[in-house]
Amino acid sequence: MPRAVPVTNWLTNRRRVLASGAVLAALGVVGSACGESAPKTPAVEELITPLDQARHDGALAAAAAGAIGIPPQVAAALTVVATQRTAHARALATEIARAAGKLASATSETSSSSPSPTDPASPPPPPPPVSDVIDSLRTSAEEASRLVTKSSGYRAGLLASIAASCTASYTVALVPGGPSI
């Protein structure tokens, strides 16, 4: 009895499979070349907010550490936070200057600004509570974490380090009932 279905040659099928595979590979190469490019480094302006936050956090922690009647271990933790945030401000200023092409000027900048006294007879404002420092560090960590996703390379590492440091400071070092408070 004759067969109703024609038998195809094995080589013909193999050639078709190989040709189809080659076409798919070529399309894959062409398609990947037309895809999105690598993420751009964020503009220098996006680093201004973390720089301002680092300076603010450093000043806030230093002021809170100088409060009268604060336990020594809390003052020590706040001093460490102030030192770390000042170092973050220096690193961010250096990165901003590097990206702008002005590396030499970043290292000579000072991050502290002295407020001008409005009334010499008025008493200085009271030191901020530790909860204000914690809230400020939380905000700084969230902002740095948000920028990490838009960054790459050294800048992403710097921002991730800042986010981790701020998070560790407000969740471990300054948490009420924690190791220092």
C-alpha positions as protocol buffer text, in pm:
chain_id: "A"
residue {
  index: 1
  type: MET
  ca { x: 0 y: 0 z: 0 }
}
residue {
  index: 2
  type: PRO
  ca { x: 147 y: 338 z: -95 }
}
residue {
  index: 3
  type: ARG
  ca { x: 210 y: 606 z: 164 }
}
residue {
  index: 4
  type: ALA
  ca { x: -11 y: 913 z: 163 }
}
residue {
  index: 5
  type: VAL
  ca { x: 242 y: 1138 z: 338 }
}
residue {
  index: 6
  type: PRO
  ca { x: 556 y: 1222 z: 141 }
}
residue {
  index: 7
  type: VAL
  ca { x: 882 y: 1156 z: 324 }
}
residue {
  index: 8
  type: THR
  ca { x: 1105 y: 1462 z: 337 }
}
residue {
  index: 9
  type: ASN
  ca { x: 1475 y: 1435 z: 308 }
}
residue {
  index: 10
  type: TRP
  ca { x: 1659 y: 1459 z: 644 }
}
residue {
  index: 11
  type: LEU
  ca { x: 1923 y: 1694 z: 496 }
}
residue {
  index: 12
  type: THR
  ca { x: 1659 y: 1932 z: 370 }
}
residue {
  index: 13
  type: ASN
  ca { x: 1512 y: 1965 z: 717 }
}
residue {
  index: 14
  type: ARG
  ca { x: 1854 y: 2000 z: 875 }
}
residue {
  index: 15
  type: ARG
  ca { x: 1950 y: 2276 z: 632 }
}
residue {
  index: 16
  type: ARG
  ca { x: 1628 y: 2459 z: 701 }
}
residue {
  index: 17
  type: VAL
  ca { x: 1687 y: 2438 z: 1076 }
}
residue {
  index: 18
  type: LEU
  ca { x: 2045 y: 2563 z: 1042 }
}
residue {
  index: 19
  type: ALA
  ca { x: 1940 y: 2845 z: 809 }
}
residue {
  index: 20
  type: SER
  ca { x: 1659 y: 2946 z: 1044 }
}
residue {
  index: 21
  type: GLY
  ca { x: 1901 y: 2943 z: 1336 }
}
residue {
  index: 22
  type: ALA
  ca { x: 2146 y: 3164 z: 1148 }
}
residue {
  index: 23
  type: VAL
  ca { x: 1869 y: 3410 z: 1060 }
}
residue {
  index: 24
  type: LEU
  ca { x: 1752 y: 3422 z: 1422 }
}
residue {
  index: 25
  type: ALA
  ca { x: 2108 y: 3478 z: 1545 }
}
residue {
  index: 26
  type: ALA
  ca { x: 2155 y: 3762 z: 1297 }
}
residue {
  index: 27
  type: LEU
  ca { x: 1826 y: 3918 z: 1404 }
}
residue {
  index: 28
  type: GLY
  ca { x: 1932 y: 3887 z: 1768 }
}
residue {
  index: 29
  type: VAL
  ca { x: 2257 y: 4071 z: 1701 }
}
residue {
  index: 30
  type: VAL
  ca { x: 2081 y: 4344 z: 1502 }
}
residue {
  index: 31
  type: GLY
  ca { x: 1804 y: 4372 z: 1761 }
}
residue {
  index: 32
  type: SER
  ca { x: 2043 y: 4408 z: 2052 }
}
residue {
  index: 33
  type: ALA
  ca { x: 2238 y: 4677 z: 1868 }
}
residue {
  index: 34
  type: CYS
  ca { x: 1918 y: 4875 z: 1826 }
}
residue {
  index: 35
  type: GLY
  ca { x: 1819 y: 4846 z: 2192 }
}
residue {
  index: 36
  type: GLU
  ca { x: 1860 y: 5104 z: 2464 }
}
residue {
  index: 37
  type: SER
  ca { x: 2206 y: 5227 z: 2539 }
}
residue {
  index: 38
  type: ALA
  ca { x: 2372 y: 5198 z: 2877 }
}
residue {
  index: 39
  type: PRO
  ca { x: 2219 y: 5423 z: 3144 }
}
residue {
  index: 40
  type: LYS
  ca { x: 2358 y: 5773 z: 3145 }
}
residue {
  index: 41
  type: THR
  ca { x: 2530 y: 5904 z: 3452 }
}
residue {
  index: 42
  type: PRO
  ca { x: 2297 y: 6140 z: 3631 }
}
residue {
  index: 43
  type: ALA
  ca { x: 2352 y: 6507 z: 3588 }
}
residue {
  index: 44
  type: VAL
  ca { x: 2565 y: 6685 z: 3842 }
}
residue {
  index: 45
  type: GLU
  ca { x: 2256 y: 6873 z: 3958 }
}
residue {
  index: 46
  type: GLU
  ca { x: 2110 y: 6549 z: 4096 }
}
residue {
  index: 47
  type: LEU
  ca { x: 2401 y: 6526 z: 4342 }
}
residue {
  index: 48
  type: ILE
  ca { x: 2337 y: 6874 z: 4485 }
}
residue {
  index: 49
  type: THR
  ca { x: 2048 y: 6750 z: 4702 }
}
residue {
  index: 50
  type: PRO
  ca { x: 2250 y: 6468 z: 4865 }
}
residue {
  index: 51
  type: LEU
  ca { x: 2537 y: 6715 z: 4916 }
}
residue {
  index: 52
  type: ASP
  ca { x: 2309 y: 6965 z: 5091 }
}
residue {
  index: 53
  type: GLN
  ca { x: 2154 y: 6685 z: 5296 }
}
residue {
  index: 54
  type: ALA
  ca { x: 2497 y: 6559 z: 5403 }
}
residue {
  index: 55
  type: ARG
  ca { x: 2600 y: 6906 z: 5516 }
}
residue {
  index: 56
  type: HIS
  ca { x: 2269 y: 6954 z: 5698 }
}
residue {
  index: 57
  type: ASP
  ca { x: 2286 y: 6612 z: 5867 }
}
residue {
  index: 58
  type: GLY
  ca { x: 2645 y: 6675 z: 5979 }
}
residue {
  index: 59
  type: ALA
  ca { x: 2557 y: 7010 z: 6133 }
}
residue {
  index: 60
  type: LEU
  ca { x: 2240 y: 6870 z: 6291 }
}
residue {
  index: 61
  type: ALA
  ca { x: 2421 y: 6574 z: 6446 }
}
residue {
  index: 62
  type: ALA
  ca { x: 2703 y: 6795 z: 6572 }
}
residue {
  index: 63
  type: ALA
  ca { x: 2454 y: 7034 z: 6732 }
}
residue {
  index: 64
  type: ALA
  ca { x: 2262 y: 6746 z: 6892 }
}
residue {
  index: 65
  type: ALA
  ca { x: 2587 y: 6596 z: 7023 }
}
residue {
  index: 66
  type: GLY
  ca { x: 2666 y: 6924 z: 7199 }
}
residue {
  index: 67
  type: ALA
  ca { x: 2340 y: 6929 z: 7394 }
}
residue {
  index: 68
  type: ILE
  ca { x: 2376 y: 6964 z: 7767 }
}
residue {
  index: 69
  type: GLY
  ca { x: 2267 y: 6659 z: 7964 }
}
residue {
  index: 70
  type: ILE
  ca { x: 2290 y: 6415 z: 7677 }
}
residue {
  index: 71
  type: PRO
  ca { x: 2436 y: 6076 z: 7777 }
}
residue {
  index: 72
  type: PRO
  ca { x: 2800 y: 6028 z: 7672 }
}
residue {
  index: 73
  type: GLN
  ca { x: 2728 y: 5724 z: 7455 }
}
residue {
  index: 74
  type: VAL
  ca { x: 2460 y: 5916 z: 7263 }
}
residue {
  index: 75
  type: ALA
  ca { x: 2692 y: 6214 z: 7220 }
}
residue {
  index: 76
  type: ALA
  ca { x: 2963 y: 5980 z: 7091 }
}
residue {
  index: 77
  type: ALA
  ca { x: 2724 y: 5820 z: 6839 }
}
residue {
  index: 78
  type: LEU
  ca { x: 2608 y: 6162 z: 6721 }
}
residue {
  index: 79
  type: THR
  ca { x: 2969 y: 6275 z: 6683 }
}
residue {
  index: 80
  type: VAL
  ca { x: 3042 y: 5971 z: 6466 }
}
residue {
  index: 81
  type: VAL
  ca { x: 2734 y: 6048 z: 6255 }
}
residue {
  index: 82
  type: ALA
  ca { x: 2845 y: 6410 z: 6217 }
}
residue {
  index: 83
  type: THR
  ca { x: 3194 y: 6299 z: 6110 }
}
residue {
  index: 84
  type: GLN
  ca { x: 3056 y: 6047 z: 5860 }
}
residue {
  index: 85
  type: ARG
  ca { x: 2811 y: 6292 z: 5707 }
}
residue {
  index: 86
  type: THR
  ca { x: 3087 y: 6554 z: 5675 }
}
residue {
  index: 87
  type: ALA
  ca { x: 3298 y: 6294 z: 5493 }
}
residue {
  index: 88
  type: HIS
  ca { x: 2999 y: 6218 z: 5268 }
}
residue {
  index: 89
  type: ALA
  ca { x: 2969 y: 6588 z: 5187 }
}
residue {
  index: 90
  type: ARG
  ca { x: 3339 y: 6603 z: 5093 }
}
residue {
  index: 91
  type: ALA
  ca { x: 3309 y: 6293 z: 4873 }
}
residue {
  index: 92
  type: LEU
  ca { x: 2999 y: 6430 z: 4699 }
}
residue {
  index: 93
  type: ALA
  ca { x: 3163 y: 6769 z: 4645 }
}
residue {
  index: 94
  type: THR
  ca { x: 3465 y: 6594 z: 4495 }
}
residue {
  index: 95
  type: GLU
  ca { x: 3242 y: 6387 z: 4264 }
}
residue {
  index: 96
  type: ILE
  ca { x: 3049 y: 6696 z: 4155 }
}
residue {
  index: 97
  type: ALA
  ca { x: 3373 y: 6880 z: 4082 }
}
residue {
  index: 98
  type: ARG
  ca { x: 3516 y: 6579 z: 3898 }
}
residue {
  index: 99
  type: ALA
  ca { x: 3207 y: 6549 z: 3680 }
}
residue {
  index: 100
  type: ALA
  ca { x: 3215 y: 6923 z: 3612 }
}
residue {
  index: 101
  type: GLY
  ca { x: 3588 y: 6911 z: 3535 }
}
residue {
  index: 102
  type: LYS
  ca { x: 3699 y: 7115 z: 3835 }
}
residue {
  index: 103
  type: LEU
  ca { x: 3867 y: 6862 z: 4062 }
}
residue {
  index: 104
  type: ALA
  ca { x: 4112 y: 7103 z: 4226 }
}
residue {
  index: 105
  type: SER
  ca { x: 3844 y: 7339 z: 4355 }
}
residue {
  index: 106
  type: ALA
  ca { x: 3640 y: 7065 z: 4528 }
}
residue {
  index: 107
  type: THR
  ca { x: 3909 y: 6976 z: 4776 }
}
residue {
  index: 108
  type: SER
  ca { x: 3958 y: 7337 z: 4878 }
}
residue {
  index: 109
  type: GLU
  ca { x: 3591 y: 7400 z: 4947 }
}
residue {
  index: 110
  type: THR
  ca { x: 3475 y: 7399 z: 5305 }
}
residue {
  index: 111
  type: SER
  ca { x: 3147 y: 7239 z: 5387 }
}
residue {
  index: 112
  type: SER
  ca { x: 3069 y: 7440 z: 5697 }
}
residue {
  index: 113
  type: SER
  ca { x: 2906 y: 7777 z: 5679 }
}
residue {
  index: 114
  type: SER
  ca { x: 2876 y: 7994 z: 5983 }
}
residue {
  index: 115
  type: PRO
  ca { x: 2540 y: 8162 z: 6020 }
}
residue {
  index: 116
  type: SER
  ca { x: 2548 y: 8533 z: 6070 }
}
residue {
  index: 117
  type: PRO
  ca { x: 2421 y: 8637 z: 6411 }
}
residue {
  index: 118
  type: THR
  ca { x: 2096 y: 8828 z: 6382 }
}
residue {
  index: 119
  type: ASP
  ca { x: 2082 y: 8952 z: 6739 }
}
residue {
  index: 120
  type: PRO
  ca { x: 2383 y: 8914 z: 6968 }
}
residue {
  index: 121
  type: ALA
  ca { x: 2158 y: 8931 z: 7277 }
}
residue {
  index: 122
  type: SER
  ca { x: 1931 y: 8646 z: 7167 }
}
residue {
  index: 123
  type: PRO
  ca { x: 2017 y: 8302 z: 7305 }
}
residue {
  index: 124
  type: PRO
  ca { x: 2125 y: 8033 z: 7060 }
}
residue {
  index: 125
  type: PRO
  ca { x: 1854 y: 7793 z: 6948 }
}
residue {
  index: 126
  type: PRO
  ca { x: 1821 y: 7478 z: 7154 }
}
residue {
  index: 127
  type: PRO
  ca { x: 2001 y: 7173 z: 7019 }
}
residue {
  index: 128
  type: PRO
  ca { x: 1784 y: 6947 z: 6806 }
}
residue {
  index: 129
  type: PRO
  ca { x: 1653 y: 6624 z: 6957 }
}
residue {
  index: 130
  type: VAL
  ca { x: 1796 y: 6292 z: 6842 }
}
residue {
  index: 131
  type: SER
  ca { x: 1465 y: 6216 z: 6669 }
}
residue {
  index: 132
  type: ASP
  ca { x: 1528 y: 6508 z: 6430 }
}
residue {
  index: 133
  type: VAL
  ca { x: 1868 y: 6362 z: 6342 }
}
residue {
  index: 134
  type: ILE
  ca { x: 1709 y: 6020 z: 6284 }
}
residue {
  index: 135
  type: ASP
  ca { x: 1439 y: 6169 z: 6058 }
}
residue {
  index: 136
  type: SER
  ca { x: 1697 y: 6363 z: 5860 }
}
residue {
  index: 137
  type: LEU
  ca { x: 1916 y: 6055 z: 5817 }
}
residue {
  index: 138
  type: ARG
  ca { x: 1614 y: 5853 z: 5701 }
}
residue {
  index: 139
  type: THR
  ca { x: 1536 y: 6116 z: 5437 }
}
residue {
  index: 140
  type: SER
  ca { x: 1899 y: 6122 z: 5323 }
}
residue {
  index: 141
  type: ALA
  ca { x: 1911 y: 5742 z: 5294 }
}
residue {
  index: 142
  type: GLU
  ca { x: 1592 y: 5735 z: 5087 }
}
residue {
  index: 143
  type: GLU
  ca { x: 1719 y: 6006 z: 4851 }
}
residue {
  index: 144
  type: ALA
  ca { x: 2056 y: 5835 z: 4804 }
}
residue {
  index: 145
  type: SER
  ca { x: 1883 y: 5500 z: 4743 }
}
residue {
  index: 146
  type: ARG
  ca { x: 1662 y: 5659 z: 4480 }
}
residue {
  index: 147
  type: LEU
  ca { x: 1963 y: 5803 z: 4298 }
}
residue {
  index: 148
  type: VAL
  ca { x: 2156 y: 5473 z: 4309 }
}
residue {
  index: 149
  type: THR
  ca { x: 1910 y: 5321 z: 4061 }
}
residue {
  index: 150
  type: LYS
  ca { x: 1985 y: 5600 z: 3813 }
}
residue {
  index: 151
  type: SER
  ca { x: 2363 y: 5582 z: 3852 }
}
residue {
  index: 152
  type: SER
  ca { x: 2643 y: 5351 z: 3753 }
}
residue {
  index: 153
  type: GLY
  ca { x: 3007 y: 5296 z: 3838 }
}
residue {
  index: 154
  type: TYR
  ca { x: 3177 y: 5496 z: 4110 }
}
residue {
  index: 155
  type: ARG
  ca { x: 2883 y: 5731 z: 4155 }
}
residue {
  index: 156
  type: ALA
  ca { x: 2643 y: 5442 z: 4222 }
}
residue {
  index: 157
  type: GLY
  ca { x: 2889 y: 5296 z: 4473 }
}
residue {
  index: 158
  type: LEU
  ca { x: 2927 y: 5630 z: 4648 }
}
residue {
  index: 159
  type: LEU
  ca { x: 2552 y: 5681 z: 4674 }
}
residue {
  index: 160
  type: ALA
  ca { x: 2496 y: 5323 z: 4789 }
}
residue {
  index: 161
  type: SER
  ca { x: 2761 y: 5368 z: 5057 }
}
residue {
  index: 162
  type: ILE
  ca { x: 2594 y: 5688 z: 5174 }
}
residue {
  index: 163
  type: ALA
  ca { x: 2254 y: 5519 z: 5183 }
}
residue {
  index: 164
  type: ALA
  ca { x: 2396 y: 5226 z: 5381 }
}
residue {
  index: 165
  type: SER
  ca { x: 2576 y: 5453 z: 5627 }
}
residue {
  index: 166
  type: CYS
  ca { x: 2267 y: 5667 z: 5690 }
}
residue {
  index: 167
  type: THR
  ca { x: 2048 y: 5360 z: 5729 }
}
residue {
  index: 168
  type: ALA
  ca { x: 2289 y: 5199 z: 5974 }
}
residue {
  index: 169
  type: SER
  ca { x: 2311 y: 5522 z: 6170 }
}
residue {
  index: 170
  type: TYR
  ca { x: 1938 y: 5565 z: 6218 }
}
residue {
  index: 171
  type: THR
  ca { x: 1850 y: 5196 z: 6259 }
}
residue {
  index: 172
  type: VAL
  ca { x: 2141 y: 5081 z: 6475 }
}
residue {
  index: 173
  type: ALA
  ca { x: 2351 y: 5359 z: 6626 }
}
residue {
  index: 174
  type: LEU
  ca { x: 2075 y: 5607 z: 6711 }
}
residue {
  index: 175
  type: VAL
  ca { x: 1772 y: 5385 z: 6758 }
}
residue {
  index: 176
  type: PRO
  ca { x: 1599 y: 5442 z: 7093 }
}
residue {
  index: 177
  type: GLY
  ca { x: 1689 y: 5156 z: 7325 }
}
residue {
  index: 178
  type: GLY
  ca { x: 1971 y: 5050 z: 7092 }
}
residue {
  index: 179
  type: PRO
  ca { x: 2342 y: 5023 z: 7161 }
}
residue {
  index: 180
  type: SER
  ca { x: 2395 y: 5395 z: 7214 }
}
residue {
  index: 181
  type: ILE
  ca { x: 2064 y: 5520 z: 7350 }
}
